[in-house]
mmCIF file of C-alpha atoms in Angstrom:
data_model
loop_
_atom_site.group_PDB
_atom_site.id
_atom_site.type_symbol
_atom_site.label_atom_id
_atom_site.label_comp_id
_atom_site.label_asym_id
_atom_site.label_seq_id
_atom_site.Cartn_x
_atom_site.Cartn_y
_atom_site.Cartn_z
ATOM 1 C CA MET A 1 -9.962 -21.064 -85.522
ATOM 2 C CA GLU A 2 -11.145 -17.142 -86.118
ATOM 3 C CA LYS A 3 -9.452 -14.461 -83.612
ATOM 4 C CA ARG A 4 -10.846 -11.307 -83.702
ATOM 5 C CA ARG A 5 -10.153 -8.408 -81.225
ATOM 6 C CA ARG A 6 -13.018 -5.845 -81.313
ATOM 7 C CA SER A 7 -13.891 -6.978 -77.447
ATOM 8 C CA ARG A 8 -12.350 -9.251 -74.709
ATOM 9 C CA THR A 9 -15.239 -11.884 -75.126
ATOM 10 C CA LEU A 10 -14.374 -15.840 -75.884
ATOM 11 C CA SER A 11 -16.901 -17.684 -77.661
ATOM 12 C CA LEU A 12 -16.523 -21.437 -78.133
ATOM 13 C CA LEU A 13 -18.447 -23.982 -80.241
ATOM 14 C CA LEU A 14 -16.882 -27.416 -80.835
ATOM 15 C CA GLU A 15 -19.003 -30.247 -82.493
ATOM 16 C CA ARG A 16 -15.862 -32.158 -81.758
ATOM 17 C CA SER A 17 -12.053 -31.522 -81.242
ATOM 18 C CA ARG A 18 -9.001 -33.970 -81.188
ATOM 19 C CA SER A 19 -9.708 -37.350 -80.207
ATOM 20 C CA ARG A 20 -11.940 -39.403 -77.666
ATOM 21 C CA GLN A 21 -12.238 -43.102 -78.429
ATOM 22 C CA ARG A 22 -15.514 -44.024 -80.513
ATOM 23 C CA SER A 23 -16.747 -47.828 -81.870
ATOM 24 C CA ASP A 24 -15.478 -46.937 -85.119
ATOM 25 C CA GLY A 25 -11.892 -46.244 -83.841
ATOM 26 C CA GLU A 26 -11.630 -42.587 -83.912
ATOM 27 C CA PHE A 27 -10.985 -41.139 -80.672
ATOM 28 C CA TRP A 28 -12.469 -37.431 -79.633
ATOM 29 C CA ALA A 29 -11.221 -35.837 -76.720
ATOM 30 C CA LEU A 30 -13.934 -33.012 -76.931
ATOM 31 C CA ARG A 31 -17.741 -33.034 -78.018
ATOM 32 C CA ASN A 32 -20.290 -30.627 -78.824
ATOM 33 C CA VAL A 33 -19.102 -28.100 -75.991
ATOM 34 C CA SER A 34 -20.450 -24.735 -76.825
ATOM 35 C CA PHE A 35 -20.074 -21.945 -74.347
ATOM 36 C CA THR A 36 -19.634 -17.996 -74.271
ATOM 37 C CA VAL A 37 -17.363 -16.229 -71.495
ATOM 38 C CA GLN A 38 -18.217 -12.676 -70.945
ATOM 39 C CA GLN A 39 -15.149 -9.985 -70.299
ATOM 40 C CA GLY A 40 -14.045 -10.167 -66.765
ATOM 41 C CA GLU A 41 -15.724 -13.555 -66.071
ATOM 42 C CA THR A 42 -13.571 -15.834 -64.143
ATOM 43 C CA VAL A 43 -14.475 -19.569 -65.267
ATOM 44 C CA GLY A 44 -13.529 -22.740 -63.863
ATOM 45 C CA LEU A 45 -13.210 -25.941 -65.520
ATOM 46 C CA ILE A 46 -13.559 -29.163 -63.273
ATOM 47 C CA GLY A 47 -13.181 -33.026 -64.186
ATOM 48 C CA ARG A 48 -11.748 -36.017 -63.438
ATOM 49 C CA ASN A 49 -8.355 -36.503 -65.005
ATOM 50 C CA GLY A 50 -8.981 -37.195 -68.855
ATOM 51 C CA SER A 51 -11.778 -35.296 -69.024
ATOM 52 C CA GLY A 52 -10.852 -32.683 -71.508
ATOM 53 C CA LYS A 53 -10.027 -29.767 -69.450
ATOM 54 C CA SER A 54 -6.566 -29.059 -70.635
ATOM 55 C CA THR A 55 -6.883 -30.037 -74.322
ATOM 56 C CA LEU A 56 -9.792 -27.316 -74.272
ATOM 57 C CA LEU A 57 -7.484 -24.563 -72.620
ATOM 58 C CA ARG A 58 -5.318 -25.517 -75.134
ATOM 59 C CA VAL A 59 -7.697 -25.259 -78.228
ATOM 60 C CA ILE A 60 -8.468 -22.031 -76.838
ATOM 61 C CA ALA A 61 -4.959 -20.738 -76.784
ATOM 62 C CA GLY A 62 -4.944 -21.800 -80.612
ATOM 63 C CA ILE A 63 -2.239 -24.597 -79.894
ATOM 64 C CA TYR A 64 -5.038 -27.187 -80.978
ATOM 65 C CA PRO A 65 -6.865 -26.275 -83.909
ATOM 66 C CA PRO A 66 -10.193 -27.720 -83.783
ATOM 67 C CA ASP A 67 -11.317 -30.716 -86.068
ATOM 68 C CA GLU A 68 -14.659 -29.399 -86.148
ATOM 69 C CA GLY A 69 -16.456 -26.103 -84.631
ATOM 70 C CA GLU A 70 -15.002 -22.947 -84.093
ATOM 71 C CA VAL A 71 -12.984 -20.729 -81.500
ATOM 72 C CA ILE A 72 -13.418 -16.958 -81.245
ATOM 73 C CA VAL A 73 -11.561 -15.137 -79.254
ATOM 74 C CA ARG A 74 -11.354 -11.363 -78.543
ATOM 75 C CA GLY A 75 -8.346 -10.587 -77.095
ATOM 76 C CA GLY A 76 -5.178 -11.185 -76.281
ATOM 77 C CA VAL A 77 -4.249 -14.522 -74.341
ATOM 78 C CA SER A 78 -1.829 -15.191 -72.064
ATOM 79 C CA THR A 79 -1.436 -18.960 -70.768
ATOM 80 C CA LEU A 80 0.146 -20.617 -67.665
ATOM 81 C CA PHE A 81 0.115 -24.362 -68.095
ATOM 82 C CA SER A 82 1.194 -27.094 -66.236
ATOM 83 C CA LEU A 83 5.044 -26.844 -64.790
ATOM 84 C CA GLY A 84 7.652 -26.407 -67.111
ATOM 85 C CA THR A 85 5.546 -25.977 -70.061
ATOM 86 C CA GLY A 86 6.563 -23.373 -72.157
ATOM 87 C CA PHE A 87 10.416 -23.241 -70.384
ATOM 88 C CA ASN A 88 13.553 -24.329 -72.240
ATOM 89 C CA ALA A 89 15.489 -26.387 -69.457
ATOM 90 C CA GLU A 90 18.742 -25.670 -70.876
ATOM 91 C CA LEU A 91 17.698 -21.623 -71.057
ATOM 92 C CA SER A 92 18.154 -19.261 -67.892
ATOM 93 C CA GLY A 93 15.150 -18.532 -66.212
ATOM 94 C CA ARG A 94 15.888 -14.414 -67.363
ATOM 95 C CA ASP A 95 16.226 -15.984 -71.323
ATOM 96 C CA ASN A 96 12.924 -17.736 -70.429
ATOM 97 C CA ILE A 97 11.138 -14.856 -69.665
ATOM 98 C CA TYR A 98 11.969 -13.382 -73.205
ATOM 99 C CA LEU A 99 11.243 -16.746 -74.923
ATOM 100 C CA ASN A 100 7.524 -16.945 -73.468
ATOM 101 C CA GLY A 101 7.059 -13.277 -74.208
ATOM 102 C CA VAL A 102 7.704 -13.805 -77.533
ATOM 103 C CA MET A 103 5.460 -16.484 -77.625
ATOM 104 C CA MET A 104 2.789 -14.671 -76.373
ATOM 105 C CA GLY A 105 3.304 -12.099 -78.965
ATOM 106 C CA LEU A 106 5.119 -9.474 -77.011
ATOM 107 C CA THR A 107 8.113 -7.715 -78.630
ATOM 108 C CA LYS A 108 11.688 -7.547 -77.135
ATOM 109 C CA ARG A 109 11.077 -3.822 -76.267
ATOM 110 C CA GLN A 110 7.596 -4.523 -74.336
ATOM 111 C CA ILE A 111 9.085 -7.636 -72.570
ATOM 112 C CA ASP A 112 11.957 -5.110 -71.248
ATOM 113 C CA GLY A 113 9.387 -3.078 -69.757
ATOM 114 C CA ILE A 114 7.991 -5.772 -67.837
ATOM 115 C CA ILE A 115 10.831 -8.129 -66.895
ATOM 116 C CA GLY A 116 11.997 -6.378 -63.586
ATOM 117 C CA SER A 117 8.561 -6.748 -62.600
ATOM 118 C CA ILE A 118 8.650 -10.635 -63.403
ATOM 119 C CA ILE A 119 11.962 -10.961 -61.912
ATOM 120 C CA GLU A 120 10.717 -9.384 -58.478
ATOM 121 C CA PHE A 121 7.580 -11.317 -58.238
ATOM 122 C CA ALA A 122 9.192 -14.420 -59.014
ATOM 123 C CA GLU A 123 11.589 -14.058 -55.930
ATOM 124 C CA LEU A 124 14.236 -16.340 -57.587
ATOM 125 C CA GLY A 125 17.127 -14.109 -56.672
ATOM 126 C CA ASP A 126 20.372 -14.897 -58.742
ATOM 127 C CA PHE A 127 18.666 -18.031 -59.921
ATOM 128 C CA ILE A 128 16.915 -15.685 -62.498
ATOM 129 C CA ASP A 129 20.295 -16.381 -64.314
ATOM 130 C CA MET A 130 20.454 -20.194 -63.517
ATOM 131 C CA PRO A 131 19.322 -22.680 -66.404
ATOM 132 C CA VAL A 132 15.678 -23.703 -65.491
ATOM 133 C CA ARG A 133 16.829 -27.501 -65.373
ATOM 134 C CA THR A 134 18.193 -26.288 -61.928
ATOM 135 C CA PHE A 135 15.100 -24.829 -60.196
ATOM 136 C CA SER A 136 12.786 -26.752 -58.374
ATOM 137 C CA THR A 137 9.379 -27.347 -58.852
ATOM 138 C CA GLY A 138 8.114 -24.331 -56.685
ATOM 139 C CA MET A 139 11.047 -22.221 -58.569
ATOM 140 C CA ARG A 140 9.248 -22.827 -61.807
ATOM 141 C CA SER A 141 6.153 -22.286 -60.950
ATOM 142 C CA ARG A 142 6.630 -18.680 -59.466
ATOM 143 C CA LEU A 143 8.201 -17.754 -62.548
ATOM 144 C CA GLY A 144 5.741 -19.212 -64.980
ATOM 145 C CA PHE A 145 3.029 -17.381 -62.541
ATOM 146 C CA ALA A 146 5.057 -13.991 -62.970
ATOM 147 C CA ILE A 147 5.060 -14.185 -66.516
ATOM 148 C CA ALA A 148 1.441 -14.607 -67.254
ATOM 149 C CA MET A 149 0.451 -12.115 -64.723
ATOM 150 C CA ASN A 150 2.976 -9.386 -65.645
ATOM 151 C CA VAL A 151 1.884 -9.725 -69.711
ATOM 152 C CA ASP A 152 -0.607 -7.499 -70.562
ATOM 153 C CA LYS A 153 -3.340 -9.711 -71.984
ATOM 154 C CA GLU A 154 -6.928 -9.665 -71.784
ATOM 155 C CA ILE A 155 -7.583 -13.018 -71.264
ATOM 156 C CA VAL A 156 -5.556 -15.893 -68.847
ATOM 157 C CA LEU A 157 -5.745 -19.252 -69.359
ATOM 158 C CA ILE A 158 -4.232 -21.038 -66.128
ATOM 159 C CA ASP A 159 -3.987 -24.877 -65.878
ATOM 160 C CA GLU A 160 -3.605 -26.673 -62.923
ATOM 161 C CA ILE A 161 -0.853 -23.871 -60.947
ATOM 162 C CA MET A 162 -2.952 -22.507 -58.209
ATOM 163 C CA GLY A 163 -1.692 -25.237 -55.736
ATOM 164 C CA ALA A 164 1.860 -25.580 -56.698
ATOM 165 C CA GLY A 165 4.445 -24.107 -54.863
ATOM 166 C CA ASP A 166 4.703 -23.850 -51.032
ATOM 167 C CA ALA A 167 1.975 -21.536 -48.652
ATOM 168 C CA ALA A 168 3.749 -18.388 -48.982
ATOM 169 C CA PHE A 169 3.638 -18.719 -52.887
ATOM 170 C CA ARG A 170 0.020 -19.518 -52.925
ATOM 171 C CA GLU A 171 -0.851 -16.610 -50.571
ATOM 172 C CA LYS A 172 0.534 -14.130 -53.066
ATOM 173 C CA ALA A 173 -0.927 -16.248 -56.082
ATOM 174 C CA GLU A 174 -4.212 -15.762 -54.441
ATOM 175 C CA VAL A 175 -3.826 -12.063 -53.893
ATOM 176 C CA GLU A 176 -2.877 -11.475 -57.506
ATOM 177 C CA MET A 177 -5.903 -13.266 -58.564
ATOM 178 C CA ASN A 178 -8.101 -11.186 -56.559
ATOM 179 C CA ARG A 179 -6.332 -8.377 -57.942
ATOM 180 C CA ILE A 180 -7.477 -9.439 -61.617
ATOM 181 C CA MET A 181 -10.546 -10.873 -61.057
ATOM 182 C CA GLY A 182 -13.354 -8.205 -62.975
ATOM 183 C CA GLU A 183 -10.315 -6.544 -64.646
ATOM 184 C CA LYS A 184 -9.482 -9.697 -66.832
ATOM 185 C CA THR A 185 -11.498 -12.598 -68.239
ATOM 186 C CA VAL A 186 -9.713 -15.777 -66.542
ATOM 187 C CA ILE A 187 -10.413 -19.431 -67.404
ATOM 188 C CA LEU A 188 -8.820 -21.418 -64.243
ATOM 189 C CA VAL A 189 -8.246 -25.593 -64.364
ATOM 190 C CA SER A 190 -8.184 -27.093 -61.048
ATOM 191 C CA HIS A 191 -8.819 -30.220 -58.855
ATOM 192 C CA ALA A 192 -9.099 -27.957 -55.720
ATOM 193 C CA MET A 193 -12.610 -27.182 -55.281
ATOM 194 C CA PRO A 194 -12.158 -24.725 -52.824
ATOM 195 C CA THR A 195 -10.160 -22.953 -55.171
ATOM 196 C CA ILE A 196 -12.720 -23.072 -58.233
ATOM 197 C CA GLU A 197 -15.892 -22.086 -55.062
ATOM 198 C CA ARG A 198 -13.705 -19.027 -54.105
ATOM 199 C CA PHE A 199 -12.461 -17.749 -57.710
ATOM 200 C CA CYS A 200 -14.811 -18.649 -60.248
ATOM 201 C CA THR A 201 -18.473 -16.898 -60.725
ATOM 202 C CA ARG A 202 -19.004 -20.374 -63.029
ATOM 203 C CA VAL A 203 -17.852 -23.191 -63.349
ATOM 204 C CA ILE A 204 -17.927 -26.004 -66.482
ATOM 205 C CA TRP A 205 -17.755 -29.336 -65.554
ATOM 206 C CA LEU A 206 -16.294 -31.614 -68.370
ATOM 207 C CA ASN A 207 -17.361 -35.368 -68.023
ATOM 208 C CA ARG A 208 -15.431 -37.472 -70.939
ATOM 209 C CA GLY A 209 -15.140 -34.677 -73.517
ATOM 210 C CA VAL A 210 -18.791 -33.561 -72.693
ATOM 211 C CA MET A 211 -20.216 -30.731 -70.911
ATOM 212 C CA ALA A 212 -21.852 -32.555 -67.876
ATOM 213 C CA ALA A 213 -23.199 -29.155 -66.347
ATOM 214 C CA VAL A 214 -22.306 -25.682 -65.889
ATOM 215 C CA GLY A 215 -23.762 -23.056 -63.623
ATOM 216 C CA GLU A 216 -22.792 -21.477 -60.316
ATOM 217 C CA PRO A 217 -19.385 -22.806 -58.954
ATOM 218 C CA LYS A 218 -21.235 -24.278 -55.400
ATOM 219 C CA GLU A 219 -24.034 -26.174 -57.402
ATOM 220 C CA VAL A 220 -21.858 -27.265 -60.076
ATOM 221 C CA VAL A 221 -19.396 -28.451 -57.611
ATOM 222 C CA GLU A 222 -21.654 -30.444 -55.945
ATOM 223 C CA GLN A 223 -23.137 -32.402 -58.999
ATOM 224 C CA TYR A 224 -19.553 -33.309 -59.751
ATOM 225 C CA LEU A 225 -18.541 -34.556 -56.228
ATOM 226 C CA ALA A 226 -21.756 -36.527 -56.049
ATOM 227 C CA GLU A 227 -20.905 -38.070 -59.185
ATOM 228 C CA SER A 228 -17.587 -38.672 -58.625
ATOM 229 C CA LYS A 229 -19.280 -40.294 -55.317
ATOM 230 C CA VAL A 230 -17.126 -38.202 -52.942
ATOM 231 C CA LYS A 231 -19.475 -38.567 -49.980
ATOM 232 C CA LYS A 232 -17.771 -35.816 -47.730
ATOM 233 C CA ARG A 233 -15.635 -33.437 -48.482
ATOM 234 C CA PRO A 234 -11.843 -33.882 -47.157
ATOM 235 C CA ALA A 235 -11.395 -31.787 -44.072
ATOM 236 C CA TRP A 236 -8.814 -29.896 -45.558
ATOM 237 C CA GLU A 237 -11.026 -28.963 -48.395
ATOM 238 C CA GLU A 238 -13.407 -27.115 -45.457
ATOM 239 C CA GLU A 239 -10.471 -25.155 -43.807
#
C-alpha cells in the first residue's frame, strides 16, 4: 500500500484482496475492485452482508494490506467503523478519545485542542469519565461519531453508523454530515438506502467482492434493490 499526501484524492486498484472462497480452496473478499474518489466526493458503498464493504473500508484505512494491487491515499484518514471498534472497554470515554486520536496519528497536544468539542458533541455528561463498558450502544455511537467528526482529516470512512443511536442523535449526525459534504472526502457504508441517496454523490454496489455497478445513487440503488428482489421499498424508507 502506498500513501501520498500531495492532494486529497483516493485511488484504488485491487486485483484481489483478503479471502473469497474459490474452487481451489482460496477465499477472496475483494476481486478486481478499481475506482477513484475525488476530493469532496461522498461515495456510498452498498451490498448485502458479506459482500466486502467493511473489508474494503479497512483496506483503504490501511488496517488490512491488499494481497494484490494497490491503494493510493492522498490525505489523512479518519475512521468511524462498527460500534465499539477502536474502543477499550475498560478505559473511560475520555481516555478512549486520546487512544483513538493517537491511533489516527494525532499528538497529545492536538487531542487536547479538540477534546472539549468532542465531549460537548457526544453529550455524555459525567459518563465521559466512566468505563466504556458501562456505555449503552447509543452512547458509544455518539462518542465514536464525535471523535470522527472532530479529527481534522481530509478523508472520512464511515461504516454502518448513521442509523445507530436515537432519533436526536441521528438528526445531529445528519446535520454534521451535511456540514462536511464537499469539505471532506467521505466513503459511507450503509444498508439504509434513503441515507445513501441523500448524502452520496456516487454509489458503488459490491456483490460477492466484485463491483456490480457504479454510478448515480438512485440508479445504482434501484439496480441493487431489483437484484435483491425487493419489489417495493418499505413505507418507512419512503418517509
